[in-house]
Amino acid sequence: MAVENLRLRPDARVYVAGHRGLVGSSLLRRLQAGGYRNLLVRTSKELDLCRQEQVDAFFAAEQPEFVLLAAAKVGGILANDRYRADFIRENLLIETHVIDAAYRNGVKRLLFLGSSCIYPRLCPQPMREEHLLTGLLEPTNEPYAIAKIAGIKMCEAYNAQYGTRYLSVMPTNLYGPGDNFDLESSHVLPALIRKFHEAKVRGDASVTIWGTGTPRREFLHVDDLADACVYLLEQTDTVELVNIGVGEDISIQDLAELIREVVGFDGEIEYDESKPDGTPRKLLDVSRLTRLGCKAKIGLREGVEGTYKWFKGQERSGC
Ligand code: GFB
């Protein structure tokens, strides 16, 4: 097939799986803004990706040319640790059904979203793509990481055996509009926005955050991720694993200080050390992405300000 046919273009039939999630909704906004006019989406009620017969029927009827696989069961450290069976089961089913249906229906390119937690817990930092499967995983999210590693390996295996062009990208910790702000199941950044906001509204003296505050994480705005994904499919033919991050990290304590400032909360920060810290540090090496010509643009403070604004808008609208 000619290379031009493998490049994502605005008239292509593109299926965005998981279009209501943080990543999928950002991908959809990015594609719509780019003039894409044949976008295929289904809610989970309309199409249950854990059911193979439903996935097969959808692909047979709609014949997408490109698939952006952003559907997944995701959550923060506590949800990953508590619902271990759900995280491995649902992610394995979704990946298996979608990747296999894509192959059997001749999809030209598929983009699979992994996660930076696929790298070993004590990986050298910053983590390069070559570090995959070189050490033991972080126990709090091992089932999720194993499922994501299986998805990456499925893409590689289909490429090797069937000559498909499936690309896996490894985003670092994401945040932005459309995130989950539930205090039990969310990731740290939306959880802290909500905790500081509600503490300010109630006039509380302090906010409690989980763990010791010493772990370090890298945070990427989801719109930068969407730009990078579309760029890789529009401008390159790569099928190599690509890390997508900003190349800088921050301690949870400093993140909490930043969010406290953005929200305007005057009280103290306390630490609940009975909650897990998780992996000590997670910083991606983004030199492969940079070499491919792509770089994140949204700074952390700016991104947190925009996300806080979005959160307040949701609160006002009662969502
Ligand atoms: O974002 P988070 O839940 O996920 O937690 P991971 C990051 C760090 O923030 C941990 C601390 O050290 C938490 O203990 N933290 C402090 C909090 N306060 C809070 C809070 O109120 N809520 C939350 N959620 N954390 C997840 C993985 O790991 O990252 C997933 O479990 C996935 O599999 C995702 O890879 C990107 O970065 O530790």
mmCIF file of C-alpha atoms and ligand atoms in Angstrom:
data_model
loop_
_atom_site.group_PDB
_atom_site.id
_atom_site.type_symbol
_atom_site.label_atom_id
_atom_site.label_comp_id
_atom_site.label_asym_id
_atom_site.label_seq_id
_atom_site.Cartn_x
_atom_site.Cartn_y
_atom_site.Cartn_z
ATOM 1 C CA MET A 1 0.000 0.000 0.000
ATOM 2 C CA ALA A 2 1.324 3.467 -0.862
ATOM 3 C CA VAL A 3 2.602 5.342 2.169
ATOM 4 C CA GLU A 4 0.211 8.304 1.577
ATOM 5 C CA ASN A 5 -2.725 5.926 2.078
ATOM 6 C CA LEU A 6 -1.424 5.040 5.510
ATOM 7 C CA ARG A 7 -1.388 8.638 6.698
ATOM 8 C CA LEU A 8 -4.379 9.884 8.650
ATOM 9 C CA ARG A 9 -6.297 12.489 6.631
ATOM 10 C CA PRO A 10 -9.508 14.477 7.178
ATOM 11 C CA ASP A 11 -11.657 12.418 4.787
ATOM 12 C CA ALA A 12 -10.669 9.062 6.378
ATOM 13 C CA ARG A 13 -13.141 6.950 8.346
ATOM 14 C CA VAL A 14 -11.753 7.162 11.854
ATOM 15 C CA TYR A 15 -13.111 5.246 14.829
ATOM 16 C CA VAL A 16 -12.328 6.868 18.186
ATOM 17 C CA ALA A 17 -12.929 4.150 20.783
ATOM 18 C CA GLY A 18 -13.637 5.632 24.221
ATOM 19 C CA HIS A 19 -14.658 9.092 22.967
ATOM 20 C CA ARG A 20 -16.262 10.088 26.270
ATOM 21 C CA GLY A 21 -13.142 9.523 28.359
ATOM 22 C CA LEU A 22 -10.367 11.989 29.122
ATOM 23 C CA VAL A 23 -8.201 10.909 26.175
ATOM 24 C CA GLY A 24 -10.937 10.005 23.688
ATOM 25 C CA SER A 25 -12.818 13.284 24.153
ATOM 26 C CA SER A 26 -9.615 15.240 23.584
ATOM 27 C CA LEU A 27 -8.821 13.209 20.453
ATOM 28 C CA LEU A 28 -12.318 13.884 19.168
ATOM 29 C CA ARG A 29 -11.997 17.654 19.763
ATOM 30 C CA ARG A 30 -8.601 17.643 18.027
ATOM 31 C CA LEU A 31 -9.886 15.731 14.988
ATOM 32 C CA GLN A 32 -13.022 17.861 14.697
ATOM 33 C CA ALA A 33 -10.874 21.016 14.861
ATOM 34 C CA GLY A 34 -8.673 19.502 12.120
ATOM 35 C CA GLY A 35 -11.641 19.163 9.764
ATOM 36 C CA TYR A 36 -12.165 15.401 10.113
ATOM 37 C CA ARG A 37 -15.643 14.651 8.839
ATOM 38 C CA ASN A 38 -15.994 10.859 8.962
ATOM 39 C CA LEU A 39 -15.606 10.209 12.666
ATOM 40 C CA LEU A 40 -17.144 7.081 14.125
ATOM 41 C CA VAL A 41 -18.030 6.993 17.815
ATOM 42 C CA ARG A 42 -20.189 4.793 20.032
ATOM 43 C CA THR A 43 -21.047 5.106 23.712
ATOM 44 C CA SER A 44 -20.374 2.058 25.885
ATOM 45 C CA LYS A 45 -24.146 1.501 26.049
ATOM 46 C CA GLU A 46 -24.335 1.356 22.261
ATOM 47 C CA LEU A 47 -21.232 -0.810 21.887
ATOM 48 C CA ASP A 48 -19.796 -2.880 24.729
ATOM 49 C CA LEU A 49 -16.149 -3.440 23.781
ATOM 50 C CA CYS A 50 -15.936 -6.315 26.284
ATOM 51 C CA ARG A 51 -18.342 -8.265 24.035
ATOM 52 C CA GLN A 52 -16.627 -9.705 20.999
ATOM 53 C CA GLU A 53 -19.793 -10.224 18.941
ATOM 54 C CA GLN A 54 -20.718 -6.547 19.334
ATOM 55 C CA VAL A 55 -17.237 -5.387 18.322
ATOM 56 C CA ASP A 56 -17.237 -7.690 15.291
ATOM 57 C CA ALA A 57 -20.660 -6.463 14.168
ATOM 58 C CA PHE A 58 -19.591 -2.823 14.517
ATOM 59 C CA PHE A 59 -16.394 -3.278 12.472
ATOM 60 C CA ALA A 60 -18.180 -5.315 9.798
ATOM 61 C CA ALA A 61 -20.877 -2.655 9.411
ATOM 62 C CA GLU A 62 -18.760 0.495 9.678
ATOM 63 C CA GLN A 63 -15.409 -0.540 8.132
ATOM 64 C CA PRO A 64 -13.213 2.085 9.804
ATOM 65 C CA GLU A 65 -9.892 2.816 8.072
ATOM 66 C CA PHE A 66 -8.152 4.099 11.196
ATOM 67 C CA VAL A 67 -8.725 3.210 14.853
ATOM 68 C CA LEU A 68 -7.684 5.285 17.861
ATOM 69 C CA LEU A 69 -8.025 2.897 20.794
ATOM 70 C CA ALA A 70 -8.541 5.183 23.786
ATOM 71 C CA ALA A 71 -11.145 2.982 25.479
ATOM 72 C CA ALA A 72 -9.819 1.442 28.689
ATOM 73 C CA LYS A 73 -10.612 0.899 32.322
ATOM 74 C CA VAL A 74 -8.429 3.465 34.092
ATOM 75 C CA GLY A 75 -8.092 4.970 37.542
ATOM 76 C CA GLY A 76 -5.770 6.249 40.211
ATOM 77 C CA ILE A 77 -3.567 4.338 42.596
ATOM 78 C CA LEU A 78 -6.347 3.176 44.946
ATOM 79 C CA ALA A 79 -8.763 2.043 42.232
ATOM 80 C CA ASN A 80 -5.962 0.102 40.504
ATOM 81 C CA ASP A 81 -5.045 -1.586 43.760
ATOM 82 C CA ARG A 82 -8.618 -2.425 44.850
ATOM 83 C CA TYR A 83 -10.232 -3.503 41.590
ATOM 84 C CA ARG A 84 -7.318 -5.580 40.320
ATOM 85 C CA ALA A 85 -9.490 -8.185 38.581
ATOM 86 C CA ASP A 86 -11.617 -5.572 36.786
ATOM 87 C CA PHE A 87 -8.538 -3.691 35.575
ATOM 88 C CA ILE A 88 -6.873 -6.722 34.014
ATOM 89 C CA ARG A 89 -10.051 -8.342 32.681
ATOM 90 C CA GLU A 90 -11.689 -5.335 31.041
ATOM 91 C CA ASN A 91 -8.500 -4.023 29.497
ATOM 92 C CA LEU A 92 -7.503 -7.407 28.084
ATOM 93 C CA LEU A 93 -10.966 -7.919 26.595
ATOM 94 C CA ILE A 94 -11.180 -4.455 25.016
ATOM 95 C CA GLU A 95 -7.701 -4.702 23.481
ATOM 96 C CA THR A 96 -8.135 -8.232 22.203
ATOM 97 C CA HIS A 97 -11.503 -7.552 20.603
ATOM 98 C CA VAL A 98 -10.613 -4.228 18.995
ATOM 99 C CA ILE A 99 -7.113 -5.130 17.764
ATOM 100 C CA ASP A 100 -8.275 -8.432 16.311
ATOM 101 C CA ALA A 101 -11.391 -6.933 14.675
ATOM 102 C CA ALA A 102 -9.200 -4.177 13.206
ATOM 103 C CA TYR A 103 -6.956 -6.805 11.622
ATOM 104 C CA ARG A 104 -9.829 -8.915 10.283
ATOM 105 C CA ASN A 105 -11.500 -5.847 8.760
ATOM 106 C CA GLY A 106 -8.396 -4.423 7.089
ATOM 107 C CA VAL A 107 -7.918 -1.311 9.241
ATOM 108 C CA LYS A 108 -4.962 0.627 7.802
ATOM 109 C CA ARG A 109 -3.524 1.913 11.056
ATOM 110 C CA LEU A 110 -4.402 1.554 14.705
ATOM 111 C CA LEU A 111 -3.109 3.632 17.597
ATOM 112 C CA PHE A 112 -2.959 1.880 20.957
ATOM 113 C CA LEU A 113 -2.629 3.864 24.165
ATOM 114 C CA GLY A 114 -0.381 2.301 26.776
ATOM 115 C CA SER A 115 0.705 3.944 30.024
ATOM 116 C CA SER A 116 3.980 4.883 31.700
ATOM 117 C CA CYS A 117 3.226 2.330 34.457
ATOM 118 C CA ILE A 118 4.262 -0.441 32.037
ATOM 119 C CA TYR A 119 7.897 0.316 32.876
ATOM 120 C CA PRO A 120 9.605 -1.371 35.846
ATOM 121 C CA ARG A 121 8.995 0.129 39.293
ATOM 122 C CA LEU A 122 12.679 0.898 39.785
ATOM 123 C CA CYS A 123 13.423 1.771 36.181
ATOM 124 C CA PRO A 124 16.401 4.063 35.464
ATOM 125 C CA GLN A 125 15.087 7.606 34.994
ATOM 126 C CA PRO A 126 14.128 9.057 32.582
ATOM 127 C CA MET A 127 12.541 5.855 31.250
ATOM 128 C CA ARG A 128 13.297 4.931 27.665
ATOM 129 C CA GLU A 129 11.173 2.752 25.402
ATOM 130 C CA GLU A 130 13.889 0.035 25.582
ATOM 131 C CA HIS A 131 13.267 -0.347 29.340
ATOM 132 C CA LEU A 132 10.011 -2.218 28.744
ATOM 133 C CA LEU A 133 10.121 -5.691 30.380
ATOM 134 C CA THR A 134 13.498 -5.187 32.025
ATOM 135 C CA GLY A 135 12.314 -5.447 35.655
ATOM 136 C CA LEU A 136 9.487 -6.015 38.131
ATOM 137 C CA LEU A 137 6.381 -3.802 37.977
ATOM 138 C CA GLU A 138 4.903 -1.526 40.664
ATOM 139 C CA PRO A 139 2.565 -3.824 42.690
ATOM 140 C CA THR A 140 -0.313 -1.294 43.093
ATOM 141 C CA ASN A 141 -0.987 -1.288 39.358
ATOM 142 C CA GLU A 142 0.514 -4.553 38.160
ATOM 143 C CA PRO A 143 -2.755 -6.001 36.704
ATOM 144 C CA TYR A 144 -3.390 -2.819 34.690
ATOM 145 C CA ALA A 145 0.237 -2.667 33.531
ATOM 146 C CA ILE A 146 0.211 -6.327 32.473
ATOM 147 C CA ALA A 147 -2.933 -5.710 30.411
ATOM 148 C CA LYS A 148 -1.343 -2.664 28.756
ATOM 149 C CA ILE A 149 1.872 -4.590 28.057
ATOM 150 C CA ALA A 150 -0.270 -7.321 26.474
ATOM 151 C CA GLY A 151 -1.871 -4.692 24.205
ATOM 152 C CA ILE A 152 1.527 -3.393 23.110
ATOM 153 C CA LYS A 153 2.757 -6.914 22.448
ATOM 154 C CA MET A 154 -0.413 -7.739 20.505
ATOM 155 C CA CYS A 155 0.203 -4.759 18.226
ATOM 156 C CA GLU A 156 3.829 -5.847 17.732
ATOM 157 C CA ALA A 157 2.817 -9.466 17.091
ATOM 158 C CA TYR A 158 0.132 -8.531 14.540
ATOM 159 C CA ASN A 159 2.615 -6.222 12.803
ATOM 160 C CA ALA A 160 5.194 -9.025 12.674
ATOM 161 C CA GLN A 161 2.855 -11.842 11.605
ATOM 162 C CA TYR A 162 0.315 -10.014 9.452
ATOM 163 C CA GLY A 163 2.182 -6.899 8.301
ATOM 164 C CA THR A 164 -0.261 -4.516 9.998
ATOM 165 C CA ARG A 165 0.791 -0.973 11.009
ATOM 166 C CA TYR A 166 -0.275 -0.675 14.628
ATOM 167 C CA LEU A 167 1.424 1.952 16.756
ATOM 168 C CA SER A 168 1.602 1.979 20.562
ATOM 169 C CA VAL A 169 2.200 5.217 22.422
ATOM 170 C CA MET A 170 3.090 5.501 26.096
ATOM 171 C CA PRO A 171 1.575 8.578 27.704
ATOM 172 C CA THR A 172 2.779 9.724 31.096
ATOM 173 C CA ASN A 173 0.245 10.720 33.832
ATOM 174 C CA LEU A 174 -2.475 12.702 32.068
ATOM 175 C CA TYR A 175 -4.877 15.416 33.214
ATOM 176 C CA GLY A 176 -7.205 18.002 31.714
ATOM 177 C CA PRO A 177 -10.848 18.783 30.953
ATOM 178 C CA GLY A 178 -13.020 15.658 31.029
ATOM 179 C CA ASP A 179 -10.986 14.024 33.804
ATOM 180 C CA ASN A 180 -12.505 11.935 36.601
ATOM 181 C CA PHE A 181 -12.744 13.996 39.814
ATOM 182 C CA ASP A 182 -14.139 11.236 42.039
ATOM 183 C CA LEU A 183 -11.986 11.212 45.180
ATOM 184 C CA GLU A 184 -11.811 7.429 45.473
ATOM 185 C CA SER A 185 -11.077 6.458 41.887
ATOM 186 C CA SER A 186 -9.334 9.481 40.336
ATOM 187 C CA HIS A 187 -5.676 10.257 39.743
ATOM 188 C CA VAL A 188 -3.853 12.675 41.995
ATOM 189 C CA LEU A 189 -4.158 15.896 39.991
ATOM 190 C CA PRO A 190 -7.955 16.025 39.644
ATOM 191 C CA ALA A 191 -8.305 14.694 43.218
ATOM 192 C CA LEU A 192 -6.218 17.576 44.567
ATOM 193 C CA ILE A 193 -8.109 20.181 42.516
ATOM 194 C CA ARG A 194 -11.326 18.949 44.039
ATOM 195 C CA LYS A 195 -9.964 18.579 47.582
ATOM 196 C CA PHE A 196 -8.504 22.114 47.655
ATOM 197 C CA HIS A 197 -11.589 23.628 46.029
ATOM 198 C CA GLU A 198 -14.025 22.003 48.440
ATOM 199 C CA ALA A 199 -11.813 22.835 51.443
ATOM 200 C CA LYS A 200 -11.764 26.491 50.318
ATOM 201 C CA VAL A 201 -15.542 26.591 49.897
ATOM 202 C CA ARG A 202 -16.089 25.010 53.331
ATOM 203 C CA GLY A 203 -13.402 27.126 55.005
ATOM 204 C CA ASP A 204 -11.470 24.048 56.239
ATOM 205 C CA ALA A 205 -8.168 24.505 58.076
ATOM 206 C CA SER A 206 -6.349 21.767 56.152
ATOM 207 C CA VAL A 207 -6.399 19.337 53.223
ATOM 208 C CA THR A 208 -5.176 15.763 53.542
ATOM 209 C CA ILE A 209 -3.293 14.205 50.674
ATOM 210 C CA TRP A 210 -2.261 10.566 50.344
ATOM 211 C CA GLY A 211 1.159 9.085 50.973
ATOM 212 C CA THR A 212 4.322 10.964 51.908
ATOM 213 C CA GLY A 213 4.275 13.603 49.156
ATOM 214 C CA THR A 214 7.782 12.520 48.054
ATOM 215 C CA PRO A 215 6.937 10.445 44.925
ATOM 216 C CA ARG A 216 7.638 12.259 41.692
ATOM 217 C CA ARG A 217 5.338 12.257 38.676
ATOM 218 C CA GLU A 218 5.302 13.832 35.232
ATOM 219 C CA PHE A 219 2.020 15.427 34.126
ATOM 220 C CA LEU A 220 0.961 15.882 30.519
ATOM 221 C CA HIS A 221 -2.085 17.883 29.463
ATOM 222 C CA VAL A 222 -4.402 15.611 27.510
ATOM 223 C CA ASP A 223 -4.638 18.104 24.623
ATOM 224 C CA ASP A 224 -0.870 17.811 24.153
ATOM 225 C CA LEU A 225 -1.317 14.032 24.035
ATOM 226 C CA ALA A 226 -4.064 14.336 21.411
ATOM 227 C CA ASP A 227 -1.882 16.665 19.306
ATOM 228 C CA ALA A 228 0.997 14.181 19.501
ATOM 229 C CA CYS A 229 -1.175 11.186 18.550
ATOM 230 C CA VAL A 230 -2.685 12.945 15.542
ATOM 231 C CA TYR A 231 0.740 14.258 14.534
ATOM 232 C CA LEU A 232 2.263 10.763 14.607
ATOM 233 C CA LEU A 233 -0.514 9.382 12.414
ATOM 234 C CA GLU A 234 -0.678 12.342 10.013
ATOM 235 C CA GLN A 235 3.020 13.071 9.617
ATOM 236 C CA THR A 236 4.914 9.819 10.247
ATOM 237 C CA ASP A 237 4.709 6.135 9.408
ATOM 238 C CA THR A 238 6.344 4.952 12.614
ATOM 239 C CA VAL A 239 5.197 1.768 14.336
ATOM 240 C CA GLU A 240 7.858 1.947 17.047
ATOM 241 C CA LEU A 241 6.804 2.384 20.670
ATOM 242 C CA VAL A 242 6.834 6.126 21.473
ATOM 243 C CA ASN A 243 6.830 7.753 24.924
ATOM 244 C CA ILE A 244 4.652 10.853 25.148
ATOM 245 C CA GLY A 245 5.465 13.174 28.018
ATOM 246 C CA VAL A 246 6.903 16.567 28.838
ATOM 247 C CA GLY A 247 10.328 15.397 30.037
ATOM 248 C CA GLU A 248 10.017 17.047 33.488
ATOM 249 C CA ASP A 249 8.608 15.792 36.759
ATOM 250 C CA ILE A 250 7.487 17.268 40.082
ATOM 251 C CA SER A 251 7.045 15.874 43.615
ATOM 252 C CA ILE A 252 3.492 15.304 44.820
ATOM 253 C CA GLN A 253 4.192 17.824 47.592
ATOM 254 C CA ASP A 254 5.150 20.527 45.057
ATOM 255 C CA LEU A 255 2.165 19.625 42.904
ATOM 256 C CA ALA A 256 -0.074 20.080 45.956
ATOM 257 C CA GLU A 257 1.499 23.519 46.618
ATOM 258 C CA LEU A 258 0.908 24.537 43.003
ATOM 259 C CA ILE A 259 -2.727 23.431 43.066
ATOM 260 C CA ARG A 260 -3.272 25.123 46.432
ATOM 261 C CA GLU A 261 -2.044 28.397 44.884
ATOM 262 C CA VAL A 262 -4.132 28.047 41.725
ATOM 263 C CA VAL A 263 -7.276 27.288 43.754
ATOM 264 C CA GLY A 264 -6.481 29.969 46.357
ATOM 265 C CA PHE A 265 -6.700 27.838 49.509
ATOM 266 C CA ASP A 266 -4.945 29.320 52.588
ATOM 267 C CA GLY A 267 -4.906 26.324 54.955
ATOM 268 C CA GLU A 268 -2.367 23.608 55.712
ATOM 269 C CA ILE A 269 -1.455 20.421 53.822
ATOM 270 C CA GLU A 270 -1.453 17.161 55.789
ATOM 271 C CA TYR A 271 -0.255 13.721 54.707
ATOM 272 C CA ASP A 272 -2.082 10.418 55.225
ATOM 273 C CA GLU A 273 0.793 7.965 55.186
ATOM 274 C CA SER A 274 -1.529 4.973 55.520
ATOM 275 C CA LYS A 275 -2.243 5.448 51.783
ATOM 276 C CA PRO A 276 0.253 4.055 49.232
ATOM 277 C CA ASP A 277 2.937 6.149 47.539
ATOM 278 C CA GLY A 278 3.185 3.841 44.555
ATOM 279 C CA THR A 279 6.219 3.971 42.341
ATOM 280 C CA PRO A 280 8.868 6.439 43.644
ATOM 281 C CA ARG A 281 9.441 8.199 40.320
ATOM 282 C CA LYS A 282 7.969 8.095 36.819
ATOM 283 C CA LEU A 283 9.629 10.332 34.260
ATOM 284 C CA LEU A 284 9.651 9.522 30.557
ATOM 285 C CA ASP A 285 12.536 10.032 28.178
ATOM 286 C CA VAL A 286 10.858 11.848 25.286
ATOM 287 C CA SER A 287 13.817 12.014 22.914
ATOM 288 C CA ARG A 288 12.206 9.620 20.398
ATOM 289 C CA LEU A 289 9.097 11.840 20.243
ATOM 290 C CA THR A 290 11.275 14.949 19.918
ATOM 291 C CA ARG A 291 13.233 13.337 17.082
ATOM 292 C CA LEU A 292 9.944 12.589 15.331
ATOM 293 C CA GLY A 293 9.242 16.354 15.480
ATOM 294 C CA CYS A 294 6.756 16.704 18.325
ATOM 295 C CA LYS A 295 6.858 18.536 21.683
ATOM 296 C CA ALA A 296 4.318 19.254 24.448
ATOM 297 C CA LYS A 297 3.275 22.915 24.644
ATOM 298 C CA ILE A 298 1.039 23.357 27.683
ATOM 299 C CA GLY A 299 2.905 24.241 30.909
ATOM 300 C CA LEU A 300 1.751 22.646 34.170
ATOM 301 C CA ARG A 301 0.488 25.836 35.858
ATOM 302 C CA GLU A 302 -1.403 26.900 32.730
ATOM 303 C CA GLY A 303 -2.834 23.394 32.360
ATOM 304 C CA VAL A 304 -3.930 23.223 36.005
ATOM 305 C CA GLU A 305 -5.563 26.667 35.723
ATOM 306 C CA GLY A 306 -7.535 25.573 32.656
ATOM 307 C CA THR A 307 -8.554 22.305 34.268
ATOM 308 C CA TYR A 308 -9.672 24.080 37.465
ATOM 309 C CA LYS A 309 -11.781 26.436 35.359
ATOM 310 C CA TRP A 310 -13.358 23.452 33.595
ATOM 311 C CA PHE A 311 -14.037 21.746 36.945
ATOM 312 C CA LYS A 312 -15.805 24.847 38.306
ATOM 313 C CA GLY A 313 -17.872 25.040 35.105
ATOM 314 C CA GLN A 314 -18.974 21.432 35.573
ATOM 315 C CA GLU A 315 -19.845 22.080 39.197
ATOM 316 C CA ARG A 316 -21.988 25.081 38.248
ATOM 317 C CA SER A 317 -23.797 23.090 35.561
ATOM 318 C CA GLY A 318 -24.495 20.333 38.116
ATOM 319 C CA CYS A 319 -22.626 17.594 36.201
HETATM 320 O O1 GFB B 1 -2.249 9.719 40.300
HETATM 321 P P1 GFB B 1 -2.113 8.523 41.160
HETATM 322 O O2 GFB B 1 -3.353 7.960 41.744
HETATM 323 O O3 GFB B 1 -1.398 7.376 40.368
HETATM 324 O O4 GFB B 1 -1.157 8.880 42.411
HETATM 325 P P2 GFB B 1 0.029 6.718 40.108
HETATM 326 C C1 GFB B 1 0.085 9.530 42.273
HETATM 327 C C2 GFB B 1 0.656 9.856 43.632
HETATM 328 O O5 GFB B 1 -0.138 10.883 44.257
HETATM 329 C C3 GFB B 1 0.705 8.700 44.630
HETATM 330 C C4 GFB B 1 -0.429 10.517 45.597
HETATM 331 O O6 GFB B 1 1.914 8.763 45.362
HETATM 332 C C5 GFB B 1 -0.486 8.998 45.551
HETATM 333 O O7 GFB B 1 -0.347 8.440 46.854
HETATM 334 N N1 GFB B 1 -1.661 11.178 46.050
HETATM 335 C C6 GFB B 1 -1.732 12.132 47.013
HETATM 336 C C7 GFB B 1 -2.920 10.959 45.621
HETATM 337 N N2 GFB B 1 -2.996 12.493 47.242
HETATM 338 C C8 GFB B 1 -3.766 11.780 46.372
HETATM 339 C C9 GFB B 1 -5.178 11.739 46.139
HETATM 340 O O8 GFB B 1 -5.974 12.422 46.775
HETATM 341 N N3 GFB B 1 -5.597 10.900 45.147
HETATM 342 C C10 GFB B 1 -4.724 10.129 44.409
HETATM 343 N N4 GFB B 1 -5.216 9.348 43.442
HETATM 344 N N5 GFB B 1 -3.385 10.130 44.644
HETATM 345 C C11 GFB B 1 -1.468 5.396 38.498
HETATM 346 C C12 GFB B 1 -1.629 3.948 38.172
HETATM 347 O O9 GFB B 1 -0.414 5.429 39.362
HETATM 348 O O10 GFB B 1 -1.098 6.186 37.392
HETATM 349 C C13 GFB B 1 -2.299 3.694 36.904
HETATM 350 O O11 GFB B 1 -2.219 3.298 39.272
HETATM 351 C C14 GFB B 1 -1.820 4.587 35.779
HETATM 352 O O12 GFB B 1 -2.130 2.372 36.561
HETATM 353 C C15 GFB B 1 -1.766 6.020 36.201
HETATM 354 O O13 GFB B 1 -0.558 4.190 35.331
HETATM 355 C C16 GFB B 1 -1.177 6.930 35.145
HETATM 356 O O14 GFB B 1 0.873 7.597 39.240
HETATM 357 O O15 GFB B 1 0.689 6.273 41.368
#
